[in-house]
mmCIF file of C-alpha atoms and ligand atoms in Angstrom:
data_model
loop_
_atom_site.group_PDB
_atom_site.id
_atom_site.type_symbol
_atom_site.label_atom_id
_atom_site.label_comp_id
_atom_site.label_asym_id
_atom_site.label_seq_id
_atom_site.Cartn_x
_atom_site.Cartn_y
_atom_site.Cartn_z
ATOM 1 C CA MET A 1 30.584 58.431 68.094
ATOM 2 C CA ILE A 2 34.106 59.493 68.385
ATOM 3 C CA PRO A 3 36.089 57.515 65.712
ATOM 4 C CA PHE A 4 39.167 56.922 68.427
ATOM 5 C CA LYS A 5 40.545 54.097 65.576
ATOM 6 C CA GLU A 6 40.729 56.754 63.378
ATOM 7 C CA LEU A 7 42.208 59.125 65.261
ATOM 8 C CA ALA A 8 44.690 56.729 66.803
ATOM 9 C CA GLN A 9 45.843 55.659 63.129
ATOM 10 C CA THR A 10 45.816 59.247 62.170
ATOM 11 C CA TYR A 11 47.567 60.975 65.439
ATOM 12 C CA GLY A 12 49.497 57.767 66.669
ATOM 13 C CA THR A 13 48.927 56.843 70.428
ATOM 14 C CA PRO A 14 49.553 57.517 73.329
ATOM 15 C CA LEU A 15 46.959 60.350 72.391
ATOM 16 C CA TYR A 16 44.341 62.413 74.472
ATOM 17 C CA VAL A 17 41.316 63.416 72.494
ATOM 18 C CA TYR A 18 38.625 66.585 73.427
ATOM 19 C CA ASP A 19 35.351 66.524 72.775
ATOM 20 C CA PHE A 20 34.978 70.409 72.527
ATOM 21 C CA ASP A 21 30.986 70.201 71.695
ATOM 22 C CA ALA A 22 30.636 68.697 75.056
ATOM 23 C CA MET A 23 33.260 71.116 76.851
ATOM 24 C CA ARG A 24 30.640 74.041 75.328
ATOM 25 C CA ALA A 25 27.718 71.863 76.274
ATOM 26 C CA GLN A 26 29.085 71.707 80.051
ATOM 27 C CA PHE A 27 29.678 75.316 79.972
ATOM 28 C CA GLU A 28 26.451 76.475 78.538
ATOM 29 C CA SER A 29 24.669 74.402 81.076
ATOM 30 C CA LEU A 30 26.777 75.558 84.439
ATOM 31 C CA LYS A 31 26.111 79.322 82.753
ATOM 32 C CA GLU A 32 22.450 78.617 82.433
ATOM 33 C CA ALA A 33 22.030 77.307 86.291
ATOM 34 C CA PHE A 34 23.224 81.284 87.044
ATOM 35 C CA ARG A 35 21.205 83.160 84.270
ATOM 36 C CA GLY A 36 19.784 86.093 85.395
ATOM 37 C CA ARG A 37 22.361 86.902 87.832
ATOM 38 C CA LYS A 38 25.022 88.726 87.421
ATOM 39 C CA SER A 39 27.986 85.919 87.426
ATOM 40 C CA ILE A 40 31.526 84.741 85.908
ATOM 41 C CA LEU A 41 32.729 81.668 84.928
ATOM 42 C CA ALA A 42 36.396 81.253 85.510
ATOM 43 C CA TYR A 43 37.920 78.426 83.847
ATOM 44 C CA ALA A 44 40.302 76.706 86.259
ATOM 45 C CA VAL A 45 43.008 76.327 83.668
ATOM 46 C CA LYS A 46 45.146 73.989 85.837
ATOM 47 C CA ALA A 47 42.205 71.434 84.517
ATOM 48 C CA ASN A 48 43.547 71.188 81.196
ATOM 49 C CA SER A 49 45.594 74.279 80.083
ATOM 50 C CA ASN A 50 46.094 73.381 76.489
ATOM 51 C CA LEU A 51 45.952 76.990 75.037
ATOM 52 C CA SER A 52 43.376 75.779 72.152
ATOM 53 C CA VAL A 53 40.745 74.383 75.476
ATOM 54 C CA VAL A 54 41.636 77.980 77.212
ATOM 55 C CA LYS A 55 40.484 79.881 73.752
ATOM 56 C CA HIS A 56 37.319 77.457 73.589
ATOM 57 C CA PHE A 57 36.016 78.679 76.803
ATOM 58 C CA ALA A 58 37.226 82.134 76.311
ATOM 59 C CA SER A 59 35.339 82.201 73.074
ATOM 60 C CA LEU A 60 32.343 80.987 74.860
ATOM 61 C CA GLY A 61 32.541 83.983 77.242
ATOM 62 C CA SER A 62 34.455 82.268 80.180
ATOM 63 C CA GLY A 63 37.320 83.584 82.386
ATOM 64 C CA ALA A 64 40.393 82.093 83.659
ATOM 65 C CA ASP A 65 41.173 80.955 87.394
ATOM 66 C CA CYS A 66 45.146 80.396 87.402
ATOM 67 C CA VAL A 67 47.453 79.753 90.226
ATOM 68 C CA SER A 68 50.768 81.248 88.280
ATOM 69 C CA ILE A 69 51.970 83.282 86.159
ATOM 70 C CA GLY A 70 52.329 80.937 83.350
ATOM 71 C CA GLU A 71 48.826 80.475 83.641
ATOM 72 C CA VAL A 72 47.883 83.880 83.698
ATOM 73 C CA ARG A 73 49.599 83.974 80.511
ATOM 74 C CA ARG A 74 48.298 81.088 79.376
ATOM 75 C CA ALA A 75 44.822 82.615 79.797
ATOM 76 C CA LEU A 76 45.447 86.091 78.183
ATOM 77 C CA MET A 77 47.622 84.552 75.240
ATOM 78 C CA ALA A 78 44.288 82.163 74.486
ATOM 79 C CA GLY A 79 41.870 85.830 73.903
ATOM 80 C CA VAL A 80 40.639 85.872 77.787
ATOM 81 C CA PRO A 81 39.708 89.390 78.509
ATOM 82 C CA LYS A 82 41.916 91.009 81.978
ATOM 83 C CA TYR A 83 39.328 91.809 83.231
ATOM 84 C CA ARG A 84 38.062 88.132 83.798
ATOM 85 C CA VAL A 85 41.422 86.650 85.061
ATOM 86 C CA ILE A 86 41.873 85.987 88.691
ATOM 87 C CA PHE A 87 45.613 84.972 90.213
ATOM 88 C CA SER A 88 44.977 82.240 92.755
ATOM 89 C CA GLY A 89 47.437 80.041 94.891
ATOM 90 C CA VAL A 90 48.886 79.834 98.385
ATOM 91 C CA GLY A 91 52.411 80.698 97.066
ATOM 92 C CA LYS A 92 53.386 83.357 94.660
ATOM 93 C CA ARG A 93 56.610 84.947 93.691
ATOM 94 C CA ASP A 94 57.214 88.711 93.533
ATOM 95 C CA ASP A 95 57.885 88.545 89.737
ATOM 96 C CA GLU A 96 54.610 86.637 89.389
ATOM 97 C CA ILE A 97 52.656 89.456 91.511
ATOM 98 C CA ARG A 98 54.567 92.003 89.854
ATOM 99 C CA GLU A 99 53.441 90.879 86.432
ATOM 100 C CA ALA A 100 49.988 90.048 87.446
ATOM 101 C CA ILE A 101 49.648 93.522 88.864
ATOM 102 C CA GLU A 102 50.933 95.097 85.791
ATOM 103 C CA SER A 103 48.801 92.625 83.522
ATOM 104 C CA ASP A 104 45.515 94.691 84.995
ATOM 105 C CA ILE A 105 44.016 91.219 85.796
ATOM 106 C CA LEU A 106 40.582 91.162 87.541
ATOM 107 C CA TYR A 107 42.083 90.779 91.332
ATOM 108 C CA ILE A 108 45.343 88.553 93.152
ATOM 109 C CA ASN A 109 43.607 86.249 95.846
ATOM 110 C CA LEU A 110 45.622 86.345 98.894
ATOM 111 C CA GLU A 111 46.268 83.304 100.868
ATOM 112 C CA SER A 112 47.988 84.980 103.860
ATOM 113 C CA GLU A 113 48.763 87.751 106.016
ATOM 114 C CA ALA A 114 52.603 88.409 104.966
ATOM 115 C CA GLU A 115 50.890 88.124 101.200
ATOM 116 C CA LEU A 116 49.179 90.622 101.753
ATOM 117 C CA GLU A 117 51.543 92.665 102.949
ATOM 118 C CA ARG A 118 53.930 91.541 99.582
ATOM 119 C CA VAL A 119 51.323 92.708 97.194
ATOM 120 C CA GLU A 120 51.227 95.442 99.124
ATOM 121 C CA MET A 121 54.822 96.796 99.046
ATOM 122 C CA ILE A 122 54.937 95.451 95.255
ATOM 123 C CA ALA A 123 52.178 97.569 94.246
ATOM 124 C CA GLN A 124 54.168 100.169 96.467
ATOM 125 C CA GLU A 125 57.206 100.180 94.432
ATOM 126 C CA LEU A 126 54.708 100.467 91.144
ATOM 127 C CA ASN A 127 53.014 102.939 92.754
ATOM 128 C CA THR A 128 49.600 101.514 91.695
ATOM 129 C CA LYS A 129 46.647 100.350 93.999
ATOM 130 C CA ALA A 130 46.365 96.191 93.396
ATOM 131 C CA ARG A 131 42.870 94.665 93.179
ATOM 132 C CA ILE A 132 42.905 91.990 95.559
ATOM 133 C CA SER A 133 40.723 89.277 97.048
ATOM 134 C CA ILE A 134 41.154 87.436 100.139
ATOM 135 C CA ARG A 135 40.872 83.253 100.215
ATOM 136 C CA VAL A 136 38.783 82.242 103.438
ATOM 137 C CA ASN A 137 39.209 78.812 104.997
ATOM 138 C CA PRO A 138 35.788 78.088 106.368
ATOM 139 C CA ASN A 139 37.083 75.075 108.164
ATOM 140 C CA ILE A 140 34.525 72.544 106.263
ATOM 141 C CA ASP A 141 35.135 69.014 105.903
ATOM 142 C CA PRO A 142 34.428 68.828 101.784
ATOM 143 C CA LYS A 143 34.198 64.495 102.126
ATOM 144 C CA THR A 144 36.447 64.353 99.034
ATOM 145 C CA HIS A 145 39.956 62.496 98.508
ATOM 146 C CA PRO A 146 42.302 64.021 101.190
ATOM 147 C CA TYR A 147 45.008 64.963 98.600
ATOM 148 C CA ILE A 148 42.302 67.410 97.128
ATOM 149 C CA SER A 149 40.341 68.723 100.111
ATOM 150 C CA THR A 150 41.352 72.075 100.794
ATOM 151 C CA GLY A 151 38.710 73.980 103.011
ATOM 152 C CA LEU A 152 40.038 72.333 106.499
ATOM 153 C CA HIS A 153 42.360 74.311 108.643
ATOM 154 C CA ASP A 154 44.325 71.284 108.689
ATOM 155 C CA ASN A 155 45.011 72.297 104.812
ATOM 156 C CA LYS A 156 47.398 75.145 104.185
ATOM 157 C CA PHE A 157 44.602 76.901 101.776
ATOM 158 C CA GLY A 158 43.069 80.176 102.690
ATOM 159 C CA VAL A 159 43.551 82.081 106.079
ATOM 160 C CA GLU A 160 40.910 81.810 108.762
ATOM 161 C CA ILE A 161 37.706 83.765 109.319
ATOM 162 C CA THR A 162 39.154 86.194 111.441
ATOM 163 C CA ALA A 163 42.524 86.615 109.901
ATOM 164 C CA ALA A 164 40.586 87.650 106.736
ATOM 165 C CA LYS A 165 38.431 90.575 108.816
ATOM 166 C CA ARG A 166 42.100 91.727 109.690
ATOM 167 C CA MET A 167 43.372 91.575 106.240
ATOM 168 C CA TYR A 168 40.802 93.364 105.182
ATOM 169 C CA ILE A 169 40.914 96.057 107.447
ATOM 170 C CA ARG A 170 44.766 96.826 106.682
ATOM 171 C CA ALA A 171 43.723 96.519 103.084
ATOM 172 C CA LYS A 172 41.153 99.424 103.229
ATOM 173 C CA ASN A 173 43.938 101.310 105.442
ATOM 174 C CA SER A 174 46.206 100.916 102.870
ATOM 175 C CA PRO A 175 46.876 103.414 99.321
ATOM 176 C CA TYR A 176 47.802 100.413 97.395
ATOM 177 C CA LEU A 177 45.711 97.797 97.898
ATOM 178 C CA ASP A 178 41.366 97.691 96.595
ATOM 179 C CA SER A 179 39.748 95.073 98.409
ATOM 180 C CA VAL A 180 37.348 94.106 95.602
ATOM 181 C CA GLY A 181 36.328 90.110 96.311
ATOM 182 C CA ILE A 182 36.227 87.533 98.808
ATOM 183 C CA HIS A 183 37.031 83.693 97.862
ATOM 184 C CA PHE A 184 36.360 79.838 99.253
ATOM 185 C CA HIS A 185 37.266 76.801 97.546
ATOM 186 C CA ILE A 186 36.591 73.611 99.926
ATOM 187 C CA GLY A 187 38.057 71.165 97.168
ATOM 188 C CA SER A 188 37.780 69.355 93.769
ATOM 189 C CA GLN A 189 35.770 66.503 92.992
ATOM 190 C CA LEU A 190 32.732 67.299 95.312
ATOM 191 C CA THR A 191 29.616 65.165 95.487
ATOM 192 C CA GLU A 192 27.832 66.516 98.078
ATOM 193 C CA LEU A 193 26.086 70.070 98.367
ATOM 194 C CA GLU A 194 25.469 70.566 101.599
ATOM 195 C CA PRO A 195 29.533 71.399 102.449
ATOM 196 C CA ILE A 196 29.104 74.264 99.608
ATOM 197 C CA TYR A 197 26.260 75.339 100.807
ATOM 198 C CA GLU A 198 27.423 75.462 104.724
ATOM 199 C CA ALA A 199 30.880 77.061 103.516
ATOM 200 C CA ALA A 200 29.250 79.833 101.486
ATOM 201 C CA VAL A 201 26.616 80.914 104.614
ATOM 202 C CA ILE A 202 29.849 81.196 106.565
ATOM 203 C CA VAL A 203 31.621 83.396 104.023
ATOM 204 C CA ALA A 204 28.619 85.547 103.422
ATOM 205 C CA ASP A 205 28.072 86.087 106.915
ATOM 206 C CA LEU A 206 31.677 87.417 106.749
ATOM 207 C CA LEU A 207 30.705 89.407 104.154
ATOM 208 C CA ARG A 208 27.721 91.435 105.413
ATOM 209 C CA SER A 209 30.002 91.516 108.523
ATOM 210 C CA LEU A 210 32.420 93.410 106.517
ATOM 211 C CA SER A 211 29.518 95.683 104.751
ATOM 212 C CA ALA A 212 28.797 96.612 108.237
ATOM 213 C CA ILE A 213 32.107 98.401 108.529
ATOM 214 C CA ASN A 214 31.960 99.623 105.302
ATOM 215 C CA ILE A 215 34.048 97.149 103.560
ATOM 216 C CA GLU A 216 31.678 96.441 100.096
ATOM 217 C CA LEU A 217 33.029 93.555 98.059
ATOM 218 C CA LYS A 218 32.040 93.034 94.698
ATOM 219 C CA PHE A 219 33.217 89.456 94.065
ATOM 220 C CA PHE A 220 31.789 86.630 95.818
ATOM 221 C CA ASP A 221 33.756 83.537 94.740
ATOM 222 C CA ILE A 222 32.890 80.311 95.541
ATOM 223 C CA GLY A 223 35.909 78.489 93.944
ATOM 224 C CA GLY A 224 35.141 75.416 91.804
ATOM 225 C CA GLY A 225 35.231 71.619 92.475
ATOM 226 C CA LEU A 226 32.312 70.472 90.941
ATOM 227 C CA GLY A 227 32.378 66.689 90.688
ATOM 228 C CA VAL A 228 31.584 64.556 87.768
ATOM 229 C CA ARG A 229 30.911 60.936 87.544
ATOM 230 C CA TYR A 230 34.024 58.750 86.732
ATOM 231 C CA LYS A 231 31.950 55.678 87.988
ATOM 232 C CA GLU A 232 28.595 55.831 89.878
ATOM 233 C CA GLU A 233 28.798 58.861 91.930
ATOM 234 C CA THR A 234 25.867 60.968 92.276
ATOM 235 C CA THR A 235 26.846 64.277 91.247
ATOM 236 C CA ILE A 236 25.575 67.627 91.924
ATOM 237 C CA GLU A 237 23.092 69.475 89.708
ATOM 238 C CA PRO A 238 24.666 72.693 88.391
ATOM 239 C CA TYR A 239 20.891 74.660 89.260
ATOM 240 C CA ALA A 240 21.218 73.056 92.625
ATOM 241 C CA TYR A 241 24.250 74.293 93.009
ATOM 242 C CA ALA A 242 23.337 77.705 91.900
ATOM 243 C CA GLN A 243 20.569 78.095 93.949
ATOM 244 C CA ALA A 244 22.507 76.814 97.312
ATOM 245 C CA VAL A 245 24.904 79.490 96.503
ATOM 246 C CA LEU A 246 22.367 82.179 95.813
ATOM 247 C CA ALA A 247 20.136 80.934 99.058
ATOM 248 C CA ALA A 248 23.693 81.884 101.140
ATOM 249 C CA LEU A 249 23.983 84.987 99.660
ATOM 250 C CA LYS A 250 20.201 85.742 100.779
ATOM 251 C CA GLY A 251 19.864 89.121 98.290
ATOM 252 C CA ILE A 252 23.315 90.513 99.009
ATOM 253 C CA ASP A 253 24.636 92.025 95.732
ATOM 254 C CA VAL A 254 27.840 90.687 94.293
ATOM 255 C CA THR A 255 28.336 88.863 91.507
ATOM 256 C CA VAL A 256 29.172 85.433 91.703
ATOM 257 C CA ILE A 257 32.111 84.015 90.584
ATOM 258 C CA CYS A 258 32.760 80.111 89.899
ATOM 259 C CA GLU A 259 35.895 78.553 88.835
ATOM 260 C CA PRO A 260 35.103 74.966 87.884
ATOM 261 C CA GLY A 261 37.631 72.863 85.828
ATOM 262 C CA ARG A 262 37.184 69.400 85.991
ATOM 263 C CA PHE A 263 32.844 69.762 85.516
ATOM 264 C CA LEU A 264 33.556 71.141 82.052
ATOM 265 C CA THR A 265 36.674 69.190 80.614
ATOM 266 C CA ALA A 266 36.792 65.608 82.422
ATOM 267 C CA ASN A 267 34.048 63.817 81.107
ATOM 268 C CA ALA A 268 34.931 65.745 77.135
ATOM 269 C CA GLY A 269 38.541 63.983 77.813
ATOM 270 C CA TYR A 270 39.956 60.751 76.651
ATOM 271 C CA PHE A 271 42.951 58.998 76.902
ATOM 272 C CA LEU A 272 44.079 56.122 73.960
ATOM 273 C CA THR A 273 46.175 53.877 74.620
ATOM 274 C CA LYS A 274 47.693 51.172 72.458
ATOM 275 C CA VAL A 275 48.083 47.548 73.703
ATOM 276 C CA LEU A 276 52.030 46.290 73.466
ATOM 277 C CA TYR A 277 51.457 42.678 74.741
ATOM 278 C CA GLU A 278 49.530 40.637 77.378
ATOM 279 C CA LYS A 279 51.597 38.548 80.010
ATOM 280 C CA GLN A 280 50.982 36.470 82.908
ATOM 281 C CA ASN A 281 53.095 36.572 85.909
ATOM 282 C CA GLY A 282 51.693 33.101 87.739
ATOM 283 C CA GLN A 283 47.968 33.373 88.214
ATOM 284 C CA LYS A 284 48.231 36.969 87.989
ATOM 285 C CA ARG A 285 46.977 38.890 84.380
ATOM 286 C CA PHE A 286 48.789 42.451 82.914
ATOM 287 C CA VAL A 287 47.961 44.058 79.911
ATOM 288 C CA VAL A 288 50.889 46.288 79.470
ATOM 289 C CA VAL A 289 50.230 49.252 76.828
ATOM 290 C CA ASP A 290 52.271 52.137 75.421
ATOM 291 C CA GLY A 291 50.620 54.817 77.844
ATOM 292 C CA ALA A 292 51.698 55.214 81.513
ATOM 293 C CA MET A 293 51.762 57.049 84.042
ATOM 294 C CA ASN A 294 53.844 59.687 83.203
ATOM 295 C CA ASP A 295 50.644 60.428 80.687
ATOM 296 C CA LEU A 296 48.191 59.663 83.110
ATOM 297 C CA ILE A 297 48.857 59.913 86.931
ATOM 298 C CA ARG A 298 45.353 60.030 88.524
ATOM 299 C CA PRO A 299 45.086 56.036 89.300
ATOM 300 C CA SER A 300 48.622 56.057 90.811
ATOM 301 C CA LEU A 301 48.641 59.361 92.903
ATOM 302 C CA TYR A 302 44.707 58.978 94.205
ATOM 303 C CA ASN A 303 44.015 55.339 93.145
ATOM 304 C CA ALA A 304 41.234 57.028 90.591
ATOM 305 C CA TYR A 305 39.052 55.073 88.481
ATOM 306 C CA HIS A 306 38.775 55.486 85.198
ATOM 307 C CA ARG A 307 36.978 53.719 82.545
ATOM 308 C CA ILE A 308 38.578 51.814 80.184
ATOM 309 C CA GLU A 309 36.604 50.727 77.326
ATOM 310 C CA SER A 310 38.412 48.112 74.749
ATOM 311 C CA LEU A 311 37.507 48.432 70.997
ATOM 312 C CA GLY A 312 36.981 45.419 68.941
ATOM 313 C CA ASN A 313 37.503 42.835 71.234
ATOM 314 C CA GLU A 314 34.534 40.916 72.762
ATOM 315 C CA GLY A 315 36.337 37.295 74.164
ATOM 316 C CA GLU A 316 35.363 36.818 77.478
ATOM 317 C CA ALA A 317 36.520 39.519 80.230
ATOM 318 C CA SER A 318 38.566 38.429 83.233
ATOM 319 C CA ALA A 319 40.423 40.701 85.605
ATOM 320 C CA VAL A 320 43.665 42.433 84.364
ATOM 321 C CA ASP A 321 45.844 45.111 85.941
ATOM 322 C CA VAL A 322 46.591 47.732 82.916
ATOM 323 C CA VAL A 323 50.091 49.068 83.290
ATOM 324 C CA GLY A 324 52.442 50.947 81.471
ATOM 325 C CA PRO A 325 56.080 50.587 80.814
ATOM 326 C CA VAL A 326 57.634 53.100 83.237
ATOM 327 C CA CYS A 327 59.820 51.453 85.947
ATOM 328 C CA GLU A 328 57.534 51.581 89.090
ATOM 329 C CA SER A 329 55.259 49.451 90.016
ATOM 330 C CA GLY A 330 52.952 52.208 90.362
ATOM 331 C CA ASP A 331 52.201 52.372 86.905
ATOM 332 C CA PHE A 332 49.054 51.307 86.179
ATOM 333 C CA LEU A 333 46.102 52.834 84.576
ATOM 334 C CA ALA A 334 43.348 50.328 86.259
ATOM 335 C CA LYS A 335 43.788 46.789 88.461
ATOM 336 C CA ASN A 336 41.709 44.344 88.690
ATOM 337 C CA TYR A 337 39.517 45.613 85.896
ATOM 338 C CA PRO A 338 37.739 43.282 83.537
ATOM 339 C CA LEU A 339 38.802 43.140 80.457
ATOM 340 C CA PRO A 340 38.465 40.730 77.103
ATOM 341 C CA PRO A 341 41.894 39.140 76.283
ATOM 342 C CA LEU A 342 43.860 41.819 74.488
ATOM 343 C CA GLU A 343 46.550 41.584 71.193
ATOM 344 C CA HIS A 344 49.057 43.849 70.085
ATOM 345 C CA ASN A 345 47.799 47.449 68.826
ATOM 346 C CA ASP A 346 44.110 46.509 69.827
ATOM 347 C CA LEU A 347 42.951 49.934 71.334
ATOM 348 C CA LEU A 348 41.711 50.763 74.618
ATOM 349 C CA VAL A 349 39.881 54.166 75.605
ATOM 350 C CA VAL A 350 40.413 55.970 79.035
ATOM 351 C CA HIS A 351 36.934 57.821 79.666
ATOM 352 C CA SER A 352 37.138 60.919 82.011
ATOM 353 C CA ALA A 353 40.845 62.024 80.935
ATOM 354 C CA GLY A 354 40.451 65.486 79.956
ATOM 355 C CA ALA A 355 40.643 67.133 83.086
ATOM 356 C CA TYR A 356 44.385 66.673 84.987
ATOM 357 C CA GLY A 357 45.253 64.414 82.912
ATOM 358 C CA PHE A 358 47.699 65.679 80.257
ATOM 359 C CA GLY A 359 48.611 68.878 82.584
ATOM 360 C CA MET A 360 49.873 66.620 85.647
ATOM 361 C CA GLY A 361 52.190 64.750 82.868
ATOM 362 C CA SER A 362 55.715 64.813 82.803
ATOM 363 C CA ASN A 363 58.870 63.381 80.470
ATOM 364 C CA TYR A 364 60.032 60.508 83.553
ATOM 365 C CA ASN A 365 61.969 57.778 81.978
ATOM 366 C CA THR A 366 62.293 60.341 79.255
ATOM 367 C CA ARG A 367 59.183 59.693 77.701
ATOM 368 C CA GLY A 368 57.403 62.364 75.501
ATOM 369 C CA ARG A 369 54.384 63.540 76.211
ATOM 370 C CA SER A 370 51.176 62.670 74.078
ATOM 371 C CA ALA A 371 49.852 64.794 71.662
ATOM 372 C CA GLU A 372 46.569 66.200 71.801
ATOM 373 C CA VAL A 373 43.640 66.837 69.562
ATOM 374 C CA ALA A 374 40.487 68.619 69.327
ATOM 375 C CA LEU A 375 37.271 67.411 68.130
ATOM 376 C CA GLU A 376 34.527 69.402 66.614
ATOM 377 C CA ASN A 377 31.601 69.930 64.776
ATOM 378 C CA GLY A 378 32.663 66.342 63.648
ATOM 379 C CA VAL A 379 36.248 67.511 62.523
ATOM 380 C CA HIS A 380 39.474 66.519 64.570
ATOM 381 C CA ARG A 381 42.614 68.803 64.628
ATOM 382 C CA LEU A 382 45.899 68.487 66.022
ATOM 383 C CA ILE A 383 45.828 71.011 69.467
ATOM 384 C CA ARG A 384 49.660 69.840 70.332
ATOM 385 C CA ARG A 385 51.743 68.047 68.715
ATOM 386 C CA ARG A 386 53.667 64.557 70.431
ATOM 387 C CA GLU A 387 56.939 65.959 72.317
ATOM 388 C CA SER A 388 60.035 64.104 70.095
ATOM 389 C CA PHE A 389 63.485 63.473 71.637
ATOM 390 C CA ASP A 390 64.687 66.607 70.600
ATOM 391 C CA ASP A 391 62.391 68.360 72.154
ATOM 392 C CA LEU A 392 63.322 66.461 75.543
ATOM 393 C CA ILE A 393 66.539 67.232 75.399
ATOM 394 C CA ALA A 394 66.471 70.833 73.898
ATOM 395 C CA LEU A 395 67.476 72.520 77.661
ATOM 396 C CA GLU A 396 70.014 70.608 77.810
ATOM 397 C CA ARG A 397 72.132 69.909 75.067
ATOM 398 C CA GLU A 398 74.177 73.026 74.800
ATOM 399 C CA TYR A 399 75.398 71.937 78.278
ATOM 400 C CA LEU A 400 76.982 68.660 76.979
HETATM 401 N N1 LIG B 501 39.622 76.932 92.027
HETATM 402 C C1 LIG B 501 40.696 76.406 93.208
HETATM 403 C C2 LIG B 501 41.433 77.447 93.837
HETATM 404 C C3 LIG B 501 41.492 75.375 92.794
HETATM 405 O O1 LIG B 501 42.017 74.765 93.923
HETATM 406 C C4 LIG B 501 40.639 74.603 91.901
HETATM 407 C C5 LIG B 501 41.434 73.271 92.017
HETATM 408 C C6 LIG B 501 39.603 74.692 91.099
HETATM 409 C C7 LIG B 501 39.540 75.875 91.110
HETATM 410 C C8 LIG B 501 39.306 73.588 90.255
HETATM 411 O O2 LIG B 501 38.311 72.836 90.763
HETATM 412 P P1 LIG B 501 37.559 71.434 89.747
HETATM 413 O O3 LIG B 501 36.341 72.399 89.215
HETATM 414 O O4 LIG B 501 38.547 71.467 88.681
HETATM 415 O O5 LIG B 501 37.351 70.370 90.803
HETATM 416 N N2 LIG B 501 44.759 67.071 90.270
HETATM 417 C C9 LIG B 501 43.232 66.517 91.182
HETATM 418 C C10 LIG B 501 42.832 67.572 91.401
HETATM 419 C C11 LIG B 501 43.241 68.934 91.818
HETATM 420 C C12 LIG B 501 42.455 70.283 92.064
HETATM 421 C C13 LIG B 501 43.095 71.355 92.847
HETATM 422 N N3 LIG B 501 42.673 72.463 92.473
HETATM 423 C C14 LIG B 501 42.827 65.447 90.193
HETATM 424 O O6 LIG B 501 43.180 65.154 89.767
HETATM 425 O O7 LIG B 501 41.745 64.934 90.961
#
């Protein structure tokens, strides 16, 4: 049992709480599924980039999947070994590419032919060889929310098979590029295995045809995307996932890299918010809380469902919109959600908030971002202090 009330009292609200033991259990279940195979779990830092969270996964042997040089720095700072750090993303600045090459990370994932040229040019300037991988867009419908679907030609991510092949041949002929991997990621919050298997088969076939022309790659990166249960979704079992990928590879000798984010952190995280007041507009019931879309934007942005638990209040539940103080009608944590009558200072726990929660937060309406707390072996500790007004104006005040 997590002592939510004690945590809210100690650290104040709104507050993010992460159960590090639950994160470890998720990590280990996935690692176990790939046991006996060469594999790297590269935690997708974007899901929850708190340094202590990244350090926690690093201590379990995790690598890191990063999408900006800032994330690469976080991963290295948190103790992820450089040989397990990957740098992906559809648009990388020259300075980011340069720093990634100089940091000697495992590889840079390329997402276009133009990017290959930039990386080659920068590696030449540095008089070195850049290790690269290419993100293939297998044109598979992952059957998830369109905002987080990434493996269709309509999406901006990756390159077509034919372009990927051209790029590998070009890289082979370049003294500044060293192709070590191949990558795909078809989307996030995936709840069906079939599209992942189909994508893996397509990319494994490309691997075979590259091998036939003497281009041998070491890493087969299957991206992230494993879905979790927010409400009643059926999810993919880690073992079935691993077996499907290995079946697609049918004996090809590669190290499998997997980039889970949500799977490792979502259900280990809670967002605590306090009731400010109830109000009624005509027939419509609202409860106004101290947390808002700037803290947790998933409901507003994707219409995402997060279970909300009311602590301590019994009473008969009726439908209510749980809304924050931000000046937008889109500022809600839930709509028509059944909750009992609530009073000032009652505590609500928003579940499954450990992935894409704090990290997608903002300072909109000059609201400081929440504190973050870790809970491990029954002990809690602060891992990010609450932002103060001074923090919010720190980069502006000197220009006044
Ligand atoms: N690898 C790549 C290349 C990715 O683009 C992503 C996520 C991951 C791994 C990790 O995916 P995961 O295992 O967490 O599904 N903000 C959205 C999710 C965006 C996902 C972006 N890419 C949300 O709140 O649902």
